[in-house]
mmCIF file of C-alpha atoms in Angstrom:
data_model
loop_
_atom_site.group_PDB
_atom_site.id
_atom_site.type_symbol
_atom_site.label_atom_id
_atom_site.label_comp_id
_atom_site.label_asym_id
_atom_site.label_seq_id
_atom_site.Cartn_x
_atom_site.Cartn_y
_atom_site.Cartn_z
ATOM 1 C CA UNK B 19 9.524 5.130 5.178
ATOM 2 C CA UNK B 20 11.526 8.206 6.208
ATOM 3 C CA UNK B 21 8.529 10.065 7.687
ATOM 4 C CA UNK B 22 7.787 7.163 10.032
ATOM 5 C CA UNK B 23 11.457 6.776 10.939
ATOM 6 C CA UNK B 24 11.663 10.470 11.839
ATOM 7 C CA UNK B 25 8.701 10.168 14.210
ATOM 8 C CA UNK B 26 10.128 6.971 15.731
ATOM 9 C CA UNK B 27 13.422 8.788 16.281
ATOM 10 C CA UNK B 28 11.637 11.671 18.034
ATOM 11 C CA UNK B 29 9.813 9.239 20.310
ATOM 12 C CA UNK B 30 13.023 7.378 21.160
ATOM 13 C CA UNK B 31 14.809 10.636 22.010
ATOM 14 C CA UNK B 32 11.701 11.920 23.840
ATOM 15 C CA UNK B 33 11.595 15.106 21.789
ATOM 16 C CA UNK B 34 7.905 14.901 20.908
ATOM 17 C CA UNK B 35 6.421 17.958 19.203
ATOM 18 C CA UNK B 36 3.097 19.430 20.389
ATOM 19 C CA UNK B 37 1.350 18.738 17.067
ATOM 20 C CA UNK B 38 1.530 15.943 14.473
ATOM 21 C CA UNK B 39 -0.463 16.250 11.257
ATOM 22 C CA UNK B 40 -0.606 13.181 9.021
ATOM 23 C CA UNK B 41 -2.266 13.241 5.607
ATOM 24 C CA UNK B 42 -2.204 11.391 2.295
ATOM 25 C CA UNK B 43 -3.837 8.525 0.448
ATOM 26 C CA UNK B 44 -1.987 5.715 2.261
ATOM 27 C CA UNK B 45 -3.890 5.010 5.506
ATOM 28 C CA UNK B 46 -1.639 2.218 6.783
ATOM 29 C CA UNK B 47 1.132 4.465 8.107
ATOM 30 C CA UNK B 48 -1.320 6.953 9.597
ATOM 31 C CA UNK B 49 -3.035 4.138 11.514
ATOM 32 C CA UNK B 50 0.374 2.783 12.513
ATOM 33 C CA UNK B 51 1.448 6.121 14.006
ATOM 34 C CA UNK B 52 -1.895 6.579 15.796
ATOM 35 C CA UNK B 53 -1.406 3.150 17.374
ATOM 36 C CA UNK B 54 2.188 4.043 18.267
ATOM 37 C CA UNK B 55 1.116 7.218 20.082
ATOM 38 C CA UNK B 56 -1.832 5.458 21.684
ATOM 39 C CA UNK B 57 0.426 2.834 23.263
ATOM 40 C CA UNK B 58 3.515 4.888 24.114
ATOM 41 C CA UNK B 59 2.708 8.509 25.027
ATOM 42 C CA UNK B 60 0.706 7.849 28.191
ATOM 43 C CA UNK B 61 0.662 5.003 30.672
ATOM 44 C CA UNK B 62 -2.695 3.320 31.186
ATOM 45 C CA UNK B 63 -3.354 4.983 34.545
ATOM 46 C CA UNK B 64 -2.672 8.428 33.015
ATOM 47 C CA UNK B 65 -5.292 8.036 30.288
ATOM 48 C CA UNK B 66 -8.329 8.501 32.534
ATOM 49 C CA UNK B 67 -7.911 12.284 32.696
ATOM 50 C CA UNK B 68 -5.429 13.019 29.905
ATOM 51 C CA UNK B 69 -6.602 11.187 26.800
ATOM 52 C CA UNK B 70 -9.286 12.136 24.286
ATOM 53 C CA UNK B 71 -10.212 10.929 20.801
ATOM 54 C CA UNK B 72 -12.343 13.061 18.465
ATOM 55 C CA UNK B 73 -13.866 12.160 15.096
ATOM 56 C CA UNK B 74 -14.101 14.900 12.483
ATOM 57 C CA UNK B 75 -17.661 13.989 11.516
ATOM 58 C CA UNK B 76 -18.855 14.279 15.124
ATOM 59 C CA UNK B 77 -17.037 17.302 16.535
ATOM 60 C CA UNK B 78 -15.989 20.911 15.904
ATOM 61 C CA UNK B 79 -12.672 22.737 15.929
ATOM 62 C CA UNK B 80 -13.718 24.606 19.083
ATOM 63 C CA UNK B 81 -14.224 21.340 20.981
ATOM 64 C CA UNK B 82 -10.802 20.099 19.897
ATOM 65 C CA UNK B 83 -9.138 23.405 20.815
ATOM 66 C CA UNK B 84 -10.804 23.501 24.245
ATOM 67 C CA UNK B 85 -9.581 19.994 24.967
ATOM 68 C CA UNK B 86 -6.053 20.831 23.809
ATOM 69 C CA UNK B 87 -5.937 23.906 26.047
ATOM 70 C CA UNK B 88 -6.693 21.839 29.153
ATOM 71 C CA UNK B 89 -3.768 20.930 31.375
ATOM 72 C CA UNK B 90 -2.685 17.428 32.388
ATOM 73 C CA UNK B 91 -3.814 15.808 35.634
ATOM 74 C CA UNK B 92 -1.301 13.542 37.436
ATOM 75 C CA UNK B 93 0.754 13.434 34.244
ATOM 76 C CA UNK B 94 3.228 15.619 32.382
ATOM 77 C CA UNK B 95 1.359 15.328 29.061
ATOM 78 C CA UNK B 96 -2.093 15.055 27.531
ATOM 79 C CA UNK B 97 -2.810 13.206 24.281
ATOM 80 C CA UNK B 98 -5.584 14.401 21.959
ATOM 81 C CA UNK B 99 -6.234 12.483 18.725
ATOM 82 C CA UNK B 100 -8.393 13.881 15.934
ATOM 83 C CA UNK B 101 -9.408 11.086 13.560
ATOM 84 C CA UNK B 102 -11.257 11.575 10.244
ATOM 85 C CA UNK B 103 -9.970 15.158 10.257
ATOM 86 C CA UNK B 104 -10.861 15.594 6.577
ATOM 87 C CA UNK B 105 -14.528 15.464 7.660
ATOM 88 C CA UNK B 106 -14.153 18.301 10.167
ATOM 89 C CA UNK B 107 -16.232 21.071 8.567
ATOM 90 C CA UNK B 108 -14.408 23.975 10.206
ATOM 91 C CA UNK B 109 -10.921 22.444 10.002
ATOM 92 C CA UNK B 110 -9.276 25.787 9.134
ATOM 93 C CA UNK B 111 -10.380 27.175 12.518
ATOM 94 C CA UNK B 112 -7.653 25.040 14.087
ATOM 95 C CA UNK B 113 -5.165 27.615 12.783
ATOM 96 C CA UNK B 114 -5.614 29.781 15.894
ATOM 97 C CA UNK B 115 -4.539 26.899 18.132
ATOM 98 C CA UNK B 116 -1.681 25.783 15.877
ATOM 99 C CA UNK B 117 -0.208 29.278 16.107
ATOM 100 C CA UNK B 118 -0.367 29.203 19.911
ATOM 101 C CA UNK B 119 -0.103 25.592 21.055
ATOM 102 C CA UNK B 120 -0.238 24.237 24.588
ATOM 103 C CA UNK B 121 3.140 22.539 25.085
ATOM 104 C CA UNK B 122 1.709 20.070 27.611
ATOM 105 C CA UNK B 123 -0.703 18.647 25.012
ATOM 106 C CA UNK B 124 0.243 16.393 22.116
ATOM 107 C CA UNK B 125 -2.312 16.800 19.325
ATOM 108 C CA UNK B 126 -2.306 14.115 16.637
ATOM 109 C CA UNK B 127 -4.374 14.955 13.541
ATOM 110 C CA UNK B 128 -5.163 12.102 11.128
ATOM 111 C CA UNK B 129 -6.257 13.545 7.764
ATOM 112 C CA UNK B 130 -6.636 10.229 5.937
ATOM 113 C CA UNK B 131 -7.269 9.465 2.247
ATOM 114 C CA UNK B 132 -6.477 12.981 0.971
ATOM 115 C CA UNK B 133 -4.052 15.871 1.379
ATOM 116 C CA UNK B 134 -4.472 19.206 3.077
ATOM 117 C CA UNK B 135 -5.492 22.047 0.781
ATOM 118 C CA UNK B 136 -2.134 23.536 -0.184
ATOM 119 C CA UNK B 137 -3.778 26.884 -0.989
ATOM 120 C CA UNK B 138 -5.146 27.497 2.505
ATOM 121 C CA UNK B 139 -3.397 29.823 4.942
ATOM 122 C CA UNK B 140 -3.517 27.018 7.515
ATOM 123 C CA UNK B 141 -1.544 24.630 5.309
ATOM 124 C CA UNK B 142 0.934 27.340 4.385
ATOM 125 C CA UNK B 143 1.532 28.014 8.082
ATOM 126 C CA UNK B 144 1.937 24.297 8.850
ATOM 127 C CA UNK B 145 4.630 24.028 6.175
ATOM 128 C CA UNK B 146 6.353 27.300 7.131
ATOM 129 C CA UNK B 147 9.562 27.513 9.154
ATOM 130 C CA UNK B 148 7.621 29.005 12.067
ATOM 131 C CA UNK B 149 5.000 26.268 11.938
ATOM 132 C CA UNK B 150 7.512 23.422 11.687
ATOM 133 C CA UNK B 151 9.052 24.417 15.025
ATOM 134 C CA UNK B 152 5.999 23.051 16.817
ATOM 135 C CA UNK B 153 4.310 20.949 14.123
ATOM 136 C CA UNK B 154 5.496 17.696 12.551
ATOM 137 C CA UNK B 155 3.776 17.345 9.183
ATOM 138 C CA UNK B 156 3.968 14.128 7.152
ATOM 139 C CA UNK B 157 2.299 13.055 3.915
ATOM 140 C CA UNK B 158 1.933 9.378 3.043
ATOM 141 C CA UNK B 159 1.556 8.676 -0.672
ATOM 142 C CA UNK B 160 -0.159 5.530 -1.916
ATOM 143 C CA UNK B 161 2.464 2.915 -2.692
ATOM 144 C CA UNK B 162 2.628 1.992 -6.390
ATOM 145 C CA UNK B 163 1.973 -1.609 -7.393
ATOM 146 C CA UNK B 164 5.548 -2.076 -8.641
ATOM 147 C CA UNK B 165 6.856 -1.075 -5.195
ATOM 148 C CA UNK B 166 4.802 -3.613 -3.249
ATOM 149 C CA UNK B 167 7.206 -6.567 -3.528
ATOM 150 C CA UNK B 168 10.084 -4.468 -2.163
ATOM 151 C CA UNK B 169 7.798 -3.198 0.604
ATOM 152 C CA UNK B 170 6.985 -6.805 1.546
ATOM 153 C CA UNK B 171 10.685 -7.721 1.572
ATOM 154 C CA UNK B 172 11.422 -4.822 3.932
ATOM 155 C CA UNK B 173 8.427 -5.525 6.180
ATOM 156 C CA UNK B 174 9.335 -9.197 6.551
ATOM 157 C CA UNK B 175 13.004 -8.362 7.168
ATOM 158 C CA UNK B 176 11.952 -5.826 9.816
ATOM 159 C CA UNK B 177 10.134 -8.641 11.617
ATOM 160 C CA UNK B 178 13.303 -10.763 11.716
ATOM 161 C CA UNK B 179 12.054 -13.449 9.360
ATOM 162 C CA UNK B 180 13.055 -14.226 5.776
ATOM 163 C CA UNK B 181 11.333 -14.284 2.403
ATOM 164 C CA UNK B 182 12.787 -14.665 -1.076
ATOM 165 C CA UNK B 183 12.093 -12.260 -3.930
ATOM 166 C CA UNK B 184 9.880 -14.767 -5.749
ATOM 167 C CA UNK B 185 7.518 -15.207 -2.798
ATOM 168 C CA UNK B 186 7.415 -11.461 -2.173
ATOM 169 C CA UNK B 187 6.331 -11.018 -5.800
ATOM 170 C CA UNK B 188 3.736 -13.769 -5.364
ATOM 171 C CA UNK B 189 2.198 -12.007 -2.357
ATOM 172 C CA UNK B 190 2.323 -8.662 -4.159
ATOM 173 C CA UNK B 191 0.565 -10.062 -7.215
ATOM 174 C CA UNK B 192 -2.137 -11.819 -5.206
ATOM 175 C CA UNK B 193 -2.801 -9.321 -2.401
ATOM 176 C CA UNK B 194 -2.622 -6.000 -4.274
ATOM 177 C CA UNK B 195 -1.678 -2.629 -2.787
ATOM 178 C CA UNK B 196 -3.678 -2.652 0.460
ATOM 179 C CA UNK B 197 -0.826 -2.561 2.988
ATOM 180 C CA UNK B 198 -3.018 -3.401 5.972
ATOM 181 C CA UNK B 199 -4.325 -6.495 4.178
ATOM 182 C CA UNK B 200 -0.757 -7.521 3.327
ATOM 183 C CA UNK B 201 0.360 -7.065 6.941
ATOM 184 C CA UNK B 202 -2.626 -9.034 8.254
ATOM 185 C CA UNK B 203 -1.897 -11.941 5.906
ATOM 186 C CA UNK B 204 1.838 -12.005 6.666
ATOM 187 C CA UNK B 205 1.105 -11.852 10.389
ATOM 188 C CA UNK B 206 -0.989 -15.030 10.069
ATOM 189 C CA UNK B 207 2.238 -16.794 9.129
ATOM 190 C CA UNK B 208 4.560 -14.807 11.402
ATOM 191 C CA UNK B 209 2.936 -16.026 14.617
ATOM 192 C CA UNK B 210 3.888 -19.578 13.599
ATOM 193 C CA UNK B 211 7.545 -18.750 12.908
ATOM 194 C CA UNK B 212 10.622 -18.289 15.033
ATOM 195 C CA UNK B 213 13.133 -15.494 14.480
ATOM 196 C CA UNK B 214 15.205 -16.240 11.377
ATOM 197 C CA UNK B 215 12.676 -18.696 9.869
ATOM 198 C CA UNK B 216 11.667 -18.360 6.218
ATOM 199 C CA UNK B 217 8.241 -17.451 4.913
ATOM 200 C CA UNK B 218 8.026 -20.172 2.263
ATOM 201 C CA UNK B 219 5.646 -21.059 -0.573
ATOM 202 C CA UNK B 220 4.240 -23.927 1.497
ATOM 203 C CA UNK B 221 3.481 -21.603 4.421
ATOM 204 C CA UNK B 222 1.870 -19.061 2.081
ATOM 205 C CA UNK B 223 -0.396 -21.796 0.739
ATOM 206 C CA UNK B 224 -1.155 -23.217 4.211
ATOM 207 C CA UNK B 225 -1.939 -19.987 6.076
ATOM 208 C CA UNK B 226 -2.981 -17.513 3.361
ATOM 209 C CA UNK B 227 -4.501 -19.960 0.902
ATOM 210 C CA UNK B 228 -2.534 -18.882 -2.172
ATOM 211 C CA UNK B 229 -1.713 -21.998 -4.189
ATOM 212 C CA UNK B 230 1.994 -22.191 -4.964
ATOM 213 C CA UNK B 231 1.230 -23.684 -8.392
ATOM 214 C CA UNK B 232 -2.096 -22.091 -9.361
ATOM 215 C CA UNK B 233 -1.904 -18.406 -8.570
ATOM 216 C CA UNK B 234 -2.100 -15.172 -10.504
ATOM 217 C CA UNK B 235 1.693 -14.789 -10.497
ATOM 218 C CA UNK B 236 2.193 -18.202 -12.132
ATOM 219 C CA UNK B 237 -0.632 -17.465 -14.577
ATOM 220 C CA UNK B 238 1.021 -14.244 -15.740
ATOM 221 C CA UNK B 239 4.342 -16.053 -16.052
ATOM 222 C CA UNK B 240 2.758 -18.795 -18.193
ATOM 223 C CA UNK B 241 1.071 -16.246 -20.471
ATOM 224 C CA UNK B 242 4.300 -14.252 -20.883
ATOM 225 C CA UNK B 243 6.139 -17.452 -21.832
ATOM 226 C CA UNK B 244 3.302 -18.429 -24.222
ATOM 227 C CA UNK B 245 3.060 -21.698 -22.333
ATOM 228 C CA UNK B 246 -0.437 -22.702 -23.400
ATOM 229 C CA UNK B 247 -0.584 -25.935 -21.359
ATOM 230 C CA UNK B 248 0.188 -24.202 -18.044
ATOM 231 C CA UNK B 249 -1.929 -21.154 -18.954
ATOM 232 C CA UNK B 250 -5.060 -23.249 -19.452
ATOM 233 C CA UNK B 251 -4.342 -25.436 -16.412
ATOM 234 C CA UNK B 252 -4.291 -22.350 -14.213
ATOM 235 C CA UNK B 253 -7.241 -20.802 -16.078
ATOM 236 C CA UNK B 254 -9.319 -23.914 -15.329
ATOM 237 C CA UNK B 255 -8.329 -23.674 -11.662
ATOM 238 C CA UNK B 256 -9.407 -20.013 -11.581
ATOM 239 C CA UNK B 257 -12.743 -20.837 -13.208
ATOM 240 C CA UNK B 258 -13.376 -23.455 -10.521
ATOM 241 C CA UNK B 259 -12.131 -21.119 -7.771
ATOM 242 C CA UNK B 260 -13.166 -17.674 -9.005
ATOM 243 C CA UNK B 261 -12.677 -16.039 -5.596
ATOM 244 C CA UNK B 262 -8.939 -16.757 -5.824
ATOM 245 C CA UNK B 263 -8.534 -14.553 -8.895
ATOM 246 C CA UNK B 264 -11.468 -12.417 -10.103
ATOM 247 C CA UNK B 265 -11.338 -11.514 -13.793
ATOM 248 C CA UNK B 266 -10.712 -7.825 -13.066
ATOM 249 C CA UNK B 267 -7.679 -8.765 -10.958
ATOM 250 C CA UNK B 268 -6.351 -10.985 -13.748
ATOM 251 C CA UNK B 269 -6.714 -8.270 -16.393
ATOM 252 C CA UNK B 270 -5.057 -5.718 -14.101
ATOM 253 C CA UNK B 271 -2.148 -8.069 -13.431
ATOM 254 C CA UNK B 272 -1.635 -8.891 -17.114
ATOM 255 C CA UNK B 273 -1.888 -5.238 -18.087
ATOM 256 C CA UNK B 274 0.919 -4.430 -15.660
ATOM 257 C CA UNK B 275 3.041 -7.287 -16.981
ATOM 258 C CA UNK B 276 2.583 -6.458 -20.663
ATOM 259 C CA UNK B 277 3.116 -2.781 -19.944
ATOM 260 C CA UNK B 278 6.491 -3.766 -18.469
ATOM 261 C CA UNK B 279 7.154 -5.903 -21.542
ATOM 262 C CA UNK B 280 6.324 -2.896 -23.732
ATOM 263 C CA UNK B 281 8.911 -0.854 -21.791
ATOM 264 C CA UNK B 282 11.387 -3.717 -22.137
ATOM 265 C CA UNK B 283 11.208 -3.554 -25.934
ATOM 266 C CA UNK B 284 12.269 0.104 -25.784
ATOM 267 C CA UNK B 285 15.029 -0.426 -23.228
ATOM 268 C CA UNK B 286 16.461 -3.859 -24.073
ATOM 269 C CA UNK B 287 19.738 -2.394 -25.331
ATOM 270 C CA UNK B 288 20.443 -0.564 -22.064
ATOM 271 C CA UNK B 289 22.785 -1.895 -19.350
ATOM 272 C CA UNK B 290 20.938 -4.277 -17.016
ATOM 273 C CA UNK B 291 20.646 -1.884 -14.064
ATOM 274 C CA UNK B 292 19.239 0.879 -16.293
ATOM 275 C CA UNK B 293 16.939 -1.570 -18.061
ATOM 276 C CA UNK B 294 15.501 -2.826 -14.759
ATOM 277 C CA UNK B 295 14.904 0.752 -13.635
ATOM 278 C CA UNK B 296 13.223 1.666 -16.939
ATOM 279 C CA UNK B 297 10.902 -1.342 -16.739
ATOM 280 C CA UNK B 298 10.243 -0.899 -13.029
ATOM 281 C CA UNK B 299 11.334 -4.350 -11.835
ATOM 282 C CA UNK B 300 14.056 -5.917 -9.733
ATOM 283 C CA UNK B 301 17.098 -6.955 -11.818
ATOM 284 C CA UNK B 302 16.329 -10.464 -10.530
ATOM 285 C CA UNK B 303 13.305 -10.607 -12.875
ATOM 286 C CA UNK B 304 14.933 -9.214 -16.026
ATOM 287 C CA UNK B 305 15.400 -12.693 -17.474
ATOM 288 C CA UNK B 306 11.618 -13.192 -17.375
ATOM 289 C CA UNK B 307 11.052 -10.154 -19.596
ATOM 290 C CA UNK B 308 13.912 -11.126 -21.882
ATOM 291 C CA UNK B 309 12.200 -14.479 -22.457
ATOM 292 C CA UNK B 310 8.831 -12.779 -22.884
ATOM 293 C CA UNK B 311 10.408 -10.395 -25.393
ATOM 294 C CA UNK B 312 11.269 -13.410 -27.541
ATOM 295 C CA UNK B 313 7.723 -14.753 -27.242
ATOM 296 C CA UNK B 314 6.031 -11.439 -28.130
ATOM 297 C CA UNK B 315 7.611 -8.795 -30.333
ATOM 298 C CA UNK B 316 6.741 -5.112 -29.895
ATOM 299 C CA UNK B 317 3.793 -5.172 -32.320
ATOM 300 C CA UNK B 318 2.335 -8.281 -30.668
ATOM 301 C CA UNK B 319 2.814 -6.747 -27.225
ATOM 302 C CA UNK B 320 0.791 -3.706 -28.277
ATOM 303 C CA UNK B 321 -1.966 -5.947 -29.657
ATOM 304 C CA UNK B 322 -2.076 -7.881 -26.377
ATOM 305 C CA UNK B 323 -2.457 -4.646 -24.409
ATOM 306 C CA UNK B 324 -5.513 -3.815 -26.547
ATOM 307 C CA UNK B 325 -6.926 -7.313 -25.937
ATOM 308 C CA UNK B 326 -6.468 -6.869 -22.186
ATOM 309 C CA UNK B 327 -8.191 -3.480 -22.310
ATOM 310 C CA UNK B 328 -11.166 -4.975 -24.179
ATOM 311 C CA UNK B 329 -11.582 -7.879 -21.755
ATOM 312 C CA UNK B 330 -11.191 -5.610 -18.758
ATOM 313 C CA UNK B 331 -14.228 -3.678 -20.026
ATOM 314 C CA UNK B 332 -16.077 -6.973 -20.266
ATOM 315 C CA UNK B 333 -14.996 -7.945 -16.763
ATOM 316 C CA UNK B 334 -16.281 -4.747 -15.178
ATOM 317 C CA UNK B 335 -19.548 -5.141 -17.068
ATOM 318 C CA UNK B 336 -19.400 -2.204 -19.482
ATOM 319 C CA UNK B 337 -19.713 -4.264 -22.657
ATOM 320 C CA UNK B 338 -21.284 -7.415 -21.283
ATOM 321 C CA UNK B 339 -23.940 -8.059 -18.671
ATOM 322 C CA UNK B 340 -22.787 -11.600 -17.836
ATOM 323 C CA UNK B 341 -19.398 -11.296 -16.101
ATOM 324 C CA UNK B 342 -18.578 -14.999 -16.398
ATOM 325 C CA UNK B 343 -15.153 -16.404 -15.531
ATOM 326 C CA UNK B 344 -15.499 -18.679 -18.576
ATOM 327 C CA UNK B 345 -14.430 -15.720 -20.692
ATOM 328 C CA UNK B 346 -10.978 -16.328 -19.192
ATOM 329 C CA UNK B 347 -10.383 -19.211 -21.625
ATOM 330 C CA UNK B 348 -11.313 -17.052 -24.594
ATOM 331 C CA UNK B 349 -9.199 -14.200 -23.220
ATOM 332 C CA UNK B 350 -6.184 -16.482 -22.741
ATOM 333 C CA UNK B 351 -6.548 -17.976 -26.223
ATOM 334 C CA UNK B 352 -6.659 -14.526 -27.866
ATOM 335 C CA UNK B 353 -3.414 -13.512 -26.165
ATOM 336 C CA UNK B 354 -1.552 -16.769 -26.794
ATOM 337 C CA UNK B 355 -2.448 -16.776 -30.513
ATOM 338 C CA UNK B 356 -1.811 -13.098 -31.228
ATOM 339 C CA UNK B 357 0.104 -12.541 -34.487
#
């Protein structure tokens, strides 16, 4: 991500700004940068007198400002971290400090899970030319589900190990959009690999517990191909192992897949690169949607989307009190027999 790369570049060149403000709905990168600053700005022996962490729910702007205005002891810099900044009741009072910063203090503000109020004078100053001279501001948007597989490919590559597109898609389908969870699961495997080794299906099954044959990715593939034998084999596995694929996760996955199939029907005459972009998939997977397009025409695809919507309501308990995984068989049958 370019925002992270910019901060890494500044750290490498030792041109650290006095203030860093990180906001947005994606907490992974904010936590990553906090950890980066925590480990690299000060040496351990410098932290005794020059390091302070505040939590927005437990402090005030005045306390943060007073700490920032202190000067370093036996060090050239001080590091002040404000976590949970969105919970700081008088956050806008920080404006006075941001307009007159102490260059010997590095203030890192973590405004997680939301964005700064763009209407406030504080935010306008932060984004202004004057403000950007001393303040590095970065927003981290939540990564979309269709971007997760590519994110996994890049993360694994950045750790000097290998993974193929299929296994990246498998992890994306099974683990969802929580980047920290994805990193934690991949790291379980990484510690058992040497540089250049491949993160294989067998390793995913061994260390993460995702069956290479009976997983949500293979289930969606079987449904899209109208392969009733494999669909019900995997459905039976899910019923026996409901923690591996809760019904709400299954309906969400199938909705995404049939939504892509719906887009395919409207873009199937485009060149392959444009078609892949319109659907929101890697060109590598186009053949899967071309096959699915033969199994379900446009009208059937739309009917399936309505079936998925109905069973998702059942799964979350709006239309049925008993959220039983046995409805998965009925759900699968309705899709496979749609006319």
